[in-house]
PDB file of C-alpha atoms in Angstrom:
ATOM      1  CA  UNK A   1     111.643  93.292 -23.776  1.00 62.00           C
ATOM      2  CA  UNK A   2     115.175  92.021 -24.577  1.00 88.00           C
ATOM      3  CA  UNK A   3     113.843  88.440 -25.220  1.00 95.00           C
ATOM      4  CA  UNK A   4     111.173  89.806 -27.555  1.00 97.00           C
ATOM      5  CA  UNK A   5     113.871  91.975 -29.316  1.00 98.00           C
ATOM      6  CA  UNK A   6     116.080  88.802 -29.677  1.00 98.00           C
ATOM      7  CA  UNK A   7     113.087  86.940 -31.244  1.00 98.00           C
ATOM      8  CA  UNK A   8     112.626  89.709 -33.771  1.00 99.00           C
ATOM      9  CA  UNK A   9     116.441  89.694 -34.397  1.00 99.00           C
ATOM     10  CA  UNK A  10     116.345  85.994 -35.169  1.00 98.00           C
ATOM     11  CA  UNK A  11     113.444  86.389 -37.661  1.00 99.00           C
ATOM     12  CA  UNK A  12     115.243  89.350 -39.189  1.00 99.00           C
ATOM     13  CA  UNK A  13     118.433  87.215 -39.742  1.00 98.00           C
ATOM     14  CA  UNK A  14     116.399  84.358 -41.130  1.00 98.00           C
ATOM     15  CA  UNK A  15     114.758  86.626 -43.703  1.00 98.00           C
ATOM     16  CA  UNK A  16     118.111  88.277 -44.522  1.00 98.00           C
ATOM     17  CA  UNK A  17     119.636  84.818 -45.208  1.00 97.00           C
ATOM     18  CA  UNK A  18     116.847  84.362 -47.796  1.00 97.00           C
ATOM     19  CA  UNK A  19     117.679  87.763 -49.235  1.00 97.00           C
ATOM     20  CA  UNK A  20     114.196  89.011 -48.338  1.00 97.00           C
ATOM     21  CA  UNK A  21     115.619  92.359 -47.345  1.00 96.00           C
ATOM     22  CA  UNK A  22     112.395  94.318 -46.840  1.00 95.00           C
ATOM     23  CA  UNK A  23     111.039  91.612 -44.509  1.00 97.00           C
ATOM     24  CA  UNK A  24     114.322  91.436 -42.612  1.00 99.00           C
ATOM     25  CA  UNK A  25     114.314  95.213 -42.230  1.00 98.00           C
ATOM     26  CA  UNK A  26     110.865  95.230 -40.638  1.00 99.00           C
ATOM     27  CA  UNK A  27     111.843  92.550 -38.022  1.00 99.00           C
ATOM     28  CA  UNK A  28     115.206  94.180 -37.275  1.00 99.00           C
ATOM     29  CA  UNK A  29     113.777  97.675 -36.886  1.00 99.00           C
ATOM     30  CA  UNK A  30     111.288  96.202 -34.444  1.00 99.00           C
ATOM     31  CA  UNK A  31     114.219  94.547 -32.574  1.00 99.00           C
ATOM     32  CA  UNK A  32     116.015  97.810 -32.058  1.00 98.00           C
ATOM     33  CA  UNK A  33     112.797  99.659 -31.135  1.00 98.00           C
ATOM     34  CA  UNK A  34     112.442  97.122 -28.334  1.00 98.00           C
ATOM     35  CA  UNK A  35     116.114  97.200 -27.347  1.00 97.00           C
ATOM     36  CA  UNK A  36     117.853 100.413 -28.611  1.00 98.00           C
ATOM     37  CA  UNK A  37     121.330  99.301 -27.722  1.00 97.00           C
ATOM     38  CA  UNK A  38     121.159  95.895 -29.497  1.00 98.00           C
ATOM     39  CA  UNK A  39     124.481  96.129 -31.441  1.00 98.00           C
ATOM     40  CA  UNK A  40     124.164  92.902 -33.567  1.00 98.00           C
ATOM     41  CA  UNK A  41     120.605  93.964 -34.649  1.00 99.00           C
ATOM     42  CA  UNK A  42     122.071  97.314 -35.860  1.00 99.00           C
ATOM     43  CA  UNK A  43     124.726  95.448 -37.730  1.00 99.00           C
ATOM     44  CA  UNK A  44     122.273  93.117 -39.456  1.00 99.00           C
ATOM     45  CA  UNK A  45     119.891  96.036 -40.192  1.00 99.00           C
ATOM     46  CA  UNK A  46     122.746  98.092 -41.790  1.00 99.00           C
ATOM     47  CA  UNK A  47     123.557  95.233 -44.143  1.00 98.00           C
ATOM     48  CA  UNK A  48     119.952  95.070 -45.240  1.00 98.00           C
ATOM     49  CA  UNK A  49     119.710  98.836 -45.672  1.00 97.00           C
ATOM     50  CA  UNK A  50     122.784  98.534 -48.031  1.00 97.00           C
ATOM     51  CA  UNK A  51     121.112  95.697 -49.982  1.00 94.00           C
ATOM     52  CA  UNK A  52     118.041  98.033 -50.370  1.00 91.00           C
ATOM     53  CA  UNK A  53     120.240 100.948 -51.692  1.00 87.00           C
ATOM     54  CA  UNK A  54     119.499 102.926 -48.441  1.00 93.00           C
ATOM     55  CA  UNK A  55     123.123 103.892 -48.188  1.00 95.00           C
ATOM     56  CA  UNK A  56     122.722 106.912 -45.838  1.00 97.00           C
ATOM     57  CA  UNK A  57     120.575 104.872 -43.427  1.00 98.00           C
ATOM     58  CA  UNK A  58     123.133 102.013 -43.644  1.00 98.00           C
ATOM     59  CA  UNK A  59     126.093 104.265 -42.710  1.00 98.00           C
ATOM     60  CA  UNK A  60     124.246 105.688 -39.628  1.00 99.00           C
ATOM     61  CA  UNK A  61     123.211 102.135 -38.516  1.00 99.00           C
ATOM     62  CA  UNK A  62     126.728 100.795 -38.928  1.00 99.00           C
ATOM     63  CA  UNK A  63     127.871 103.762 -36.619  1.00 99.00           C
ATOM     64  CA  UNK A  64     125.225 102.736 -34.050  1.00 99.00           C
ATOM     65  CA  UNK A  65     126.433  99.085 -34.223  1.00 99.00           C
ATOM     66  CA  UNK A  66     129.981 100.311 -33.487  1.00 98.00           C
ATOM     67  CA  UNK A  67     128.721 102.579 -30.681  1.00 98.00           C
ATOM     68  CA  UNK A  68     126.932  99.789 -28.753  1.00 98.00           C
ATOM     69  CA  UNK A  69     129.498  97.132 -29.708  1.00 98.00           C
ATOM     70  CA  UNK A  70     131.056  97.451 -26.159  1.00 96.00           C
ATOM     71  CA  UNK A  71     127.802  96.167 -24.628  1.00 92.00           C
ATOM     72  CA  UNK A  72     127.908  92.957 -26.682  1.00 96.00           C
ATOM     73  CA  UNK A  73     129.819  89.788 -26.237  1.00 97.00           C
ATOM     74  CA  UNK A  74     133.454  89.655 -27.373  1.00 98.00           C
ATOM     75  CA  UNK A  75     132.563  87.507 -30.440  1.00 98.00           C
ATOM     76  CA  UNK A  76     129.752  89.949 -31.527  1.00 98.00           C
ATOM     77  CA  UNK A  77     132.131  92.974 -30.865  1.00 98.00           C
ATOM     78  CA  UNK A  78     134.903  91.462 -33.036  1.00 99.00           C
ATOM     79  CA  UNK A  79     132.281  90.679 -35.786  1.00 98.00           C
ATOM     80  CA  UNK A  80     131.100  94.323 -35.737  1.00 99.00           C
ATOM     81  CA  UNK A  81     134.629  95.656 -35.754  1.00 99.00           C
ATOM     82  CA  UNK A  82     135.510  93.482 -38.827  1.00 98.00           C
ATOM     83  CA  UNK A  83     132.523  94.522 -40.745  1.00 98.00           C
ATOM     84  CA  UNK A  84     132.925  98.183 -39.748  1.00 99.00           C
ATOM     85  CA  UNK A  85     136.613  98.119 -40.953  1.00 99.00           C
ATOM     86  CA  UNK A  86     135.605  96.735 -44.220  1.00 98.00           C
ATOM     87  CA  UNK A  87     132.490  98.912 -45.021  1.00 98.00           C
ATOM     88  CA  UNK A  88     133.011 102.170 -43.220  1.00 98.00           C
ATOM     89  CA  UNK A  89     136.765 102.449 -42.847  1.00 98.00           C
ATOM     90  CA  UNK A  90     137.296 100.778 -46.213  1.00 98.00           C
ATOM     91  CA  UNK A  91     140.153  98.734 -44.690  1.00 98.00           C
ATOM     92  CA  UNK A  92     139.756  95.144 -45.876  1.00 97.00           C
ATOM     93  CA  UNK A  93     143.171  94.154 -44.503  1.00 97.00           C
ATOM     94  CA  UNK A  94     142.145  95.215 -40.926  1.00 98.00           C
ATOM     95  CA  UNK A  95     138.768  93.379 -41.421  1.00 98.00           C
ATOM     96  CA  UNK A  96     140.735  90.293 -42.502  1.00 98.00           C
ATOM     97  CA  UNK A  97     143.119  90.443 -39.522  1.00 98.00           C
ATOM     98  CA  UNK A  98     140.087  90.552 -37.093  1.00 99.00           C
ATOM     99  CA  UNK A  99     138.476  87.605 -38.930  1.00 98.00           C
ATOM    100  CA  UNK A 100     141.717  85.523 -38.623  1.00 98.00           C
ATOM    101  CA  UNK A 101     141.778  86.394 -34.913  1.00 98.00           C
ATOM    102  CA  UNK A 102     138.162  85.286 -34.546  1.00 98.00           C
ATOM    103  CA  UNK A 103     138.809  81.969 -36.560  1.00 98.00           C
ATOM    104  CA  UNK A 104     141.565  81.176 -34.046  1.00 98.00           C
ATOM    105  CA  UNK A 105     139.477  82.145 -30.984  1.00 98.00           C
ATOM    106  CA  UNK A 106     136.190  80.616 -32.290  1.00 98.00           C
ATOM    107  CA  UNK A 107     137.022  77.826 -34.704  1.00 98.00           C
ATOM    108  CA  UNK A 108     133.515  76.444 -34.671  1.00 98.00           C
ATOM    109  CA  UNK A 109     131.968  79.761 -35.761  1.00 98.00           C
ATOM    110  CA  UNK A 110     130.710  78.921 -39.222  1.00 98.00           C
ATOM    111  CA  UNK A 111     130.012  82.617 -40.179  1.00 97.00           C
ATOM    112  CA  UNK A 112     133.730  83.475 -39.556  1.00 98.00           C
ATOM    113  CA  UNK A 113     134.916  80.797 -42.099  1.00 99.00           C
ATOM    114  CA  UNK A 114     132.261  82.062 -44.444  1.00 98.00           C
ATOM    115  CA  UNK A 115     133.439  85.635 -44.254  1.00 98.00           C
ATOM    116  CA  UNK A 116     137.086  84.588 -44.710  1.00 98.00           C
ATOM    117  CA  UNK A 117     135.903  82.690 -47.860  1.00 99.00           C
ATOM    118  CA  UNK A 118     134.273  85.874 -49.070  1.00 97.00           C
ATOM    119  CA  UNK A 119     137.547  87.752 -48.510  1.00 98.00           C
ATOM    120  CA  UNK A 120     139.567  85.218 -50.587  1.00 98.00           C
ATOM    121  CA  UNK A 121     136.850  85.144 -53.180  1.00 98.00           C
ATOM    122  CA  UNK A 122     137.073  88.956 -53.725  1.00 96.00           C
ATOM    123  CA  UNK A 123     140.974  88.590 -54.368  1.00 97.00           C
ATOM    124  CA  UNK A 124     140.365  85.597 -56.746  1.00 98.00           C
ATOM    125  CA  UNK A 125     142.137  83.260 -54.314  1.00 98.00           C
ATOM    126  CA  UNK A 126     139.690  80.535 -55.024  1.00 99.00           C
ATOM    127  CA  UNK A 127     141.567  77.600 -53.527  1.00 98.00           C
ATOM    128  CA  UNK A 128     141.647  79.332 -50.143  1.00 99.00           C
ATOM    129  CA  UNK A 129     137.908  80.321 -50.507  1.00 99.00           C
ATOM    130  CA  UNK A 130     136.845  76.833 -51.316  1.00 99.00           C
ATOM    131  CA  UNK A 131     138.944  75.597 -48.223  1.00 99.00           C
ATOM    132  CA  UNK A 132     137.123  78.096 -45.974  1.00 99.00           C
ATOM    133  CA  UNK A 133     133.673  77.201 -47.499  1.00 99.00           C
ATOM    134  CA  UNK A 134     134.454  73.513 -46.859  1.00 98.00           C
ATOM    135  CA  UNK A 135     135.298  74.352 -43.171  1.00 98.00           C
ATOM    136  CA  UNK A 136     131.879  76.107 -42.933  1.00 99.00           C
ATOM    137  CA  UNK A 137     130.018  73.195 -44.380  1.00 99.00           C
ATOM    138  CA  UNK A 138     131.812  70.701 -42.099  1.00 99.00           C
ATOM    139  CA  UNK A 139     130.335  72.729 -39.197  1.00 99.00           C
ATOM    140  CA  UNK A 140     126.862  72.869 -40.832  1.00 98.00           C
ATOM    141  CA  UNK A 141     126.366  70.755 -43.866  1.00 98.00           C
ATOM    142  CA  UNK A 142     122.885  72.309 -44.554  1.00 98.00           C
ATOM    143  CA  UNK A 143     124.074  75.966 -44.395  1.00 98.00           C
ATOM    144  CA  UNK A 144     122.307  77.337 -47.453  1.00 98.00           C
ATOM    145  CA  UNK A 145     124.175  80.566 -47.871  1.00 97.00           C
ATOM    146  CA  UNK A 146     127.589  78.715 -47.785  1.00 98.00           C
ATOM    147  CA  UNK A 147     126.382  76.178 -50.375  1.00 99.00           C
ATOM    148  CA  UNK A 148     125.193  79.086 -52.615  1.00 99.00           C
ATOM    149  CA  UNK A 149     128.467  81.140 -52.302  1.00 99.00           C
ATOM    150  CA  UNK A 150     130.563  77.919 -52.868  1.00 99.00           C
ATOM    151  CA  UNK A 151     128.590  77.224 -56.043  1.00 99.00           C
ATOM    152  CA  UNK A 152     129.381  80.702 -57.319  1.00 99.00           C
ATOM    153  CA  UNK A 153     133.091  80.180 -56.593  1.00 99.00           C
ATOM    154  CA  UNK A 154     132.841  76.954 -58.691  1.00 99.00           C
ATOM    155  CA  UNK A 155     131.264  78.976 -61.420  1.00 98.00           C
ATOM    156  CA  UNK A 156     134.230  81.446 -61.316  1.00 98.00           C
ATOM    157  CA  UNK A 157     136.625  78.568 -61.813  1.00 98.00           C
ATOM    158  CA  UNK A 158     134.479  77.055 -64.583  1.00 98.00           C
ATOM    159  CA  UNK A 159     133.654  73.953 -62.597  1.00 98.00           C
ATOM    160  CA  UNK A 160     129.932  74.163 -63.775  1.00 97.00           C
ATOM    161  CA  UNK A 161     128.786  70.705 -62.910  1.00 97.00           C
ATOM    162  CA  UNK A 162     130.056  71.074 -59.298  1.00 98.00           C
ATOM    163  CA  UNK A 163     128.236  74.409 -59.077  1.00 98.00           C
ATOM    164  CA  UNK A 164     124.933  73.026 -60.277  1.00 97.00           C
ATOM    165  CA  UNK A 165     125.184  70.131 -57.794  1.00 98.00           C
ATOM    166  CA  UNK A 166     125.715  72.505 -54.987  1.00 99.00           C
ATOM    167  CA  UNK A 167     122.829  74.686 -55.984  1.00 98.00           C
ATOM    168  CA  UNK A 168     120.575  71.631 -55.981  1.00 98.00           C
ATOM    169  CA  UNK A 169     121.582  70.873 -52.481  1.00 98.00           C
ATOM    170  CA  UNK A 170     120.981  74.576 -51.674  1.00 99.00           C
ATOM    171  CA  UNK A 171     117.459  74.260 -52.987  1.00 98.00           C
ATOM    172  CA  UNK A 172     116.858  71.022 -51.063  1.00 98.00           C
ATOM    173  CA  UNK A 173     117.887  72.616 -47.692  1.00 98.00           C
ATOM    174  CA  UNK A 174     115.976  75.807 -48.407  1.00 97.00           C
ATOM    175  CA  UNK A 175     112.497  74.654 -49.440  1.00 97.00           C
ATOM    176  CA  UNK A 176     110.075  77.432 -50.340  1.00 96.00           C
ATOM    177  CA  UNK A 177     112.948  80.124 -50.826  1.00 98.00           C
ATOM    178  CA  UNK A 178     113.270  82.125 -54.006  1.00 98.00           C
ATOM    179  CA  UNK A 179     117.041  82.577 -54.052  1.00 98.00           C
ATOM    180  CA  UNK A 180     118.009  78.887 -54.910  1.00 98.00           C
ATOM    181  CA  UNK A 181     116.010  79.262 -58.059  1.00 98.00           C
ATOM    182  CA  UNK A 182     117.573  82.680 -58.778  1.00 98.00           C
ATOM    183  CA  UNK A 183     121.038  81.260 -58.283  1.00 99.00           C
ATOM    184  CA  UNK A 184     120.394  78.362 -60.451  1.00 99.00           C
ATOM    185  CA  UNK A 185     119.044  80.795 -63.192  1.00 99.00           C
ATOM    186  CA  UNK A 186     122.259  82.699 -62.810  1.00 98.00           C
ATOM    187  CA  UNK A 187     124.364  79.544 -63.258  1.00 98.00           C
ATOM    188  CA  UNK A 188     122.497  78.603 -66.355  1.00 98.00           C
ATOM    189  CA  UNK A 189     123.103  82.078 -67.657  1.00 98.00           C
ATOM    190  CA  UNK A 190     126.716  81.834 -67.061  1.00 97.00           C
ATOM    191  CA  UNK A 191     126.870  78.508 -68.932  1.00 97.00           C
ATOM    192  CA  UNK A 192     124.936  79.980 -71.868  1.00 97.00           C
ATOM    193  CA  UNK A 193     121.780  77.892 -71.345  1.00 98.00           C
ATOM    194  CA  UNK A 194     119.469  80.930 -71.571  1.00 98.00           C
ATOM    195  CA  UNK A 195     116.090  79.251 -71.770  1.00 98.00           C
ATOM    196  CA  UNK A 196     116.726  77.220 -68.666  1.00 98.00           C
ATOM    197  CA  UNK A 197     117.995  80.420 -66.958  1.00 98.00           C
ATOM    198  CA  UNK A 198     114.680  82.221 -67.819  1.00 99.00           C
ATOM    199  CA  UNK A 199     112.611  79.159 -66.461  1.00 99.00           C
ATOM    200  CA  UNK A 200     114.517  79.306 -63.089  1.00 99.00           C
ATOM    201  CA  UNK A 201     114.170  83.115 -62.700  1.00 98.00           C
ATOM    202  CA  UNK A 202     110.439  82.587 -63.312  1.00 98.00           C
ATOM    203  CA  UNK A 203     110.373  80.031 -60.587  1.00 98.00           C
ATOM    204  CA  UNK A 204     111.972  82.435 -58.216  1.00 98.00           C
ATOM    205  CA  UNK A 205     109.429  85.173 -59.092  1.00 98.00           C
ATOM    206  CA  UNK A 206     106.486  82.622 -58.593  1.00 98.00           C
ATOM    207  CA  UNK A 207     107.883  81.991 -55.080  1.00 98.00           C
ATOM    208  CA  UNK A 208     108.353  85.793 -54.437  1.00 97.00           C
ATOM    209  CA  UNK A 209     106.872  88.215 -56.905  1.00 95.00           C
ATOM    210  CA  UNK A 210     108.964  91.080 -55.709  1.00 92.00           C
ATOM    211  CA  UNK A 211     112.378  89.226 -55.872  1.00 95.00           C
ATOM    212  CA  UNK A 212     114.260  92.028 -57.375  1.00 91.00           C
ATOM    213  CA  UNK A 213     117.343  90.302 -58.671  1.00 93.00           C
ATOM    214  CA  UNK A 214     115.381  87.775 -60.654  1.00 97.00           C
ATOM    215  CA  UNK A 215     113.179  90.549 -62.307  1.00 95.00           C
ATOM    216  CA  UNK A 216     116.340  92.435 -63.284  1.00 91.00           C
ATOM    217  CA  UNK A 217     118.017  89.335 -64.535  1.00 94.00           C
ATOM    218  CA  UNK A 218     115.151  87.918 -66.565  1.00 96.00           C
ATOM    219  CA  UNK A 219     114.618  91.087 -68.587  1.00 93.00           C
ATOM    220  CA  UNK A 220     118.430  91.134 -69.269  1.00 93.00           C
ATOM    221  CA  UNK A 221     118.431  87.660 -70.554  1.00 96.00           C
ATOM    222  CA  UNK A 222     115.410  88.241 -72.785  1.00 95.00           C
ATOM    223  CA  UNK A 223     117.188  91.298 -74.216  1.00 92.00           C
ATOM    224  CA  UNK A 224     120.334  89.141 -74.799  1.00 92.00           C
ATOM    225  CA  UNK A 225     118.044  86.813 -76.780  1.00 96.00           C
ATOM    226  CA  UNK A 226     116.871  89.879 -78.715  1.00 92.00           C
ATOM    227  CA  UNK A 227     113.365  89.225 -77.416  1.00 94.00           C
ATOM    228  CA  UNK A 228     112.730  92.936 -76.720  1.00 90.00           C
ATOM    229  CA  UNK A 229     108.983  92.845 -76.182  1.00 89.00           C
ATOM    230  CA  UNK A 230     109.432  90.262 -73.407  1.00 93.00           C
ATOM    231  CA  UNK A 231     112.367  92.336 -71.870  1.00 91.00           C
ATOM    232  CA  UNK A 232     110.221  95.373 -71.928  1.00 89.00           C
ATOM    233  CA  UNK A 233     107.373  93.464 -70.213  1.00 91.00           C
ATOM    234  CA  UNK A 234     109.705  92.526 -67.354  1.00 91.00           C
ATOM    235  CA  UNK A 235     110.937  96.201 -67.120  1.00 88.00           C
ATOM    236  CA  UNK A 236     107.357  97.191 -66.609  1.00 88.00           C
ATOM    237  CA  UNK A 237     106.906  94.503 -64.005  1.00 88.00           C
ATOM    238  CA  UNK A 238     109.972  95.986 -62.228  1.00 84.00           C
ATOM    239  CA  UNK A 239     108.321  99.463 -62.226  1.00 84.00           C
ATOM    240  CA  UNK A 240     104.992  98.117 -60.972  1.00 86.00           C
ATOM    241  CA  UNK A 241     106.457  95.900 -58.151  1.00 85.00           C
ATOM    242  CA  UNK A 242     108.677  98.506 -56.480  1.00 76.00           C
ATOM    243  CA  UNK A 243     107.197 101.534 -54.756  1.00 69.00           C
ATOM    244  CA  UNK A 244     110.626 103.075 -53.902  1.00 69.00           C
ATOM    245  CA  UNK A 245     111.279 105.954 -56.334  1.00 64.00           C
ATOM    246  CA  UNK A 246     115.025 104.870 -56.773  1.00 69.00           C
ATOM    247  CA  UNK A 247     113.888 101.492 -57.821  1.00 70.00           C
ATOM    248  CA  UNK A 248     111.176 102.753 -60.203  1.00 66.00           C
ATOM    249  CA  UNK A 249     113.865 105.097 -61.779  1.00 72.00           C
ATOM    250  CA  UNK A 250     115.966 102.056 -62.482  1.00 74.00           C
ATOM    251  CA  UNK A 251     113.016 100.432 -64.318  1.00 70.00           C
ATOM    252  CA  UNK A 252     112.435 103.631 -66.359  1.00 68.00           C
ATOM    253  CA  UNK A 253     116.183 103.758 -67.287  1.00 74.00           C
ATOM    254  CA  UNK A 254     116.082 100.116 -68.461  1.00 75.00           C
ATOM    255  CA  UNK A 255     113.056 100.873 -70.689  1.00 72.00           C
ATOM    256  CA  UNK A 256     114.571 104.005 -71.957  1.00 68.00           C
ATOM    257  CA  UNK A 257     117.763 102.083 -72.858  1.00 71.00           C
ATOM    258  CA  UNK A 258     115.851  99.523 -74.693  1.00 73.00           C
ATOM    259  CA  UNK A 259     113.788 102.049 -76.697  1.00 65.00           C
ATOM    260  CA  UNK A 260     116.957 103.847 -77.609  1.00 70.00           C
ATOM    261  CA  UNK A 261     118.661 100.657 -78.614  1.00 66.00           C
ATOM    262  CA  UNK A 262     115.772  99.884 -80.868  1.00 71.00           C
ATOM    263  CA  UNK A 263     115.894 103.254 -82.436  1.00 68.00           C
ATOM    264  CA  UNK A 264     112.713 104.754 -80.806  1.00 66.00           C
ATOM    265  CA  UNK A 265     114.352 107.844 -79.547  1.00 60.00           C
ATOM    266  CA  UNK A 266     111.109 109.706 -78.724  1.00 61.00           C
ATOM    267  CA  UNK A 267     109.953 106.825 -76.601  1.00 62.00           C
ATOM    268  CA  UNK A 268     113.336 106.491 -75.059  1.00 52.00           C
ATOM    269  CA  UNK A 269     113.412 110.229 -74.017  1.00 54.00           C
ATOM    270  CA  UNK A 270     109.877 109.838 -72.690  1.00 63.00           C
ATOM    271  CA  UNK A 271     110.933 107.009 -70.391  1.00 56.00           C
ATOM    272  CA  UNK A 272     114.056 108.774 -69.321  1.00 51.00           C
ATOM    273  CA  UNK A 273     112.022 111.898 -68.174  1.00 55.00           C
TER     274      UNK A 273
END
């Protein structure tokens, strides 16, 4: 059972890395069904619940990861404690201290350097973030998520060409994934190349028709271009694609806002009901 659980866990982490959170959720739930004390699977599942706005489920699942952490390896336990400190205890400094301890103990663990980079990024300490991402990529030059996050860091420091170059590498090492196209769309949006942004978001949606972030972004970019009928069409797509009531509500709120913005108050109120 534990070997089968581990295989489901691996598939879940792969889907999670692609930001295919519903797929990841299914595999990870199966992993813990097979092994109800699988701490790392609980941790990974909690992150996916958060991404799916399932916040209560996420909190319960983080607690289970913490409960079963003592059965995990020391490296896994420290990883769980670091995430728990950041997310549940809301103590980023404690989380950072644990990560620094892990980096010292496990210098070849790429995920630790990636998470340290994320910590520095949040604090706008971009030089340190870039240094940690480079350490991550020295350990694994084809690590797609690190290429993606480093590209976003270069966008933040306005080194747009470096960012685009990294995103092209990300696409090369992640063939068939939606997120490289989405990230490229976001980069073009940041630079102000709106038509290219739309084209990339459409490519992401072609790869995965329910890729939420691209559907949200594309309607926003159309609205920015004052092409409201297109924006409305994509808001409708958002409502159709997602079955979860919370997601559908977001779609109706977006449509209600656009109708209100365009002066159609009756239609706006109708959507907001």
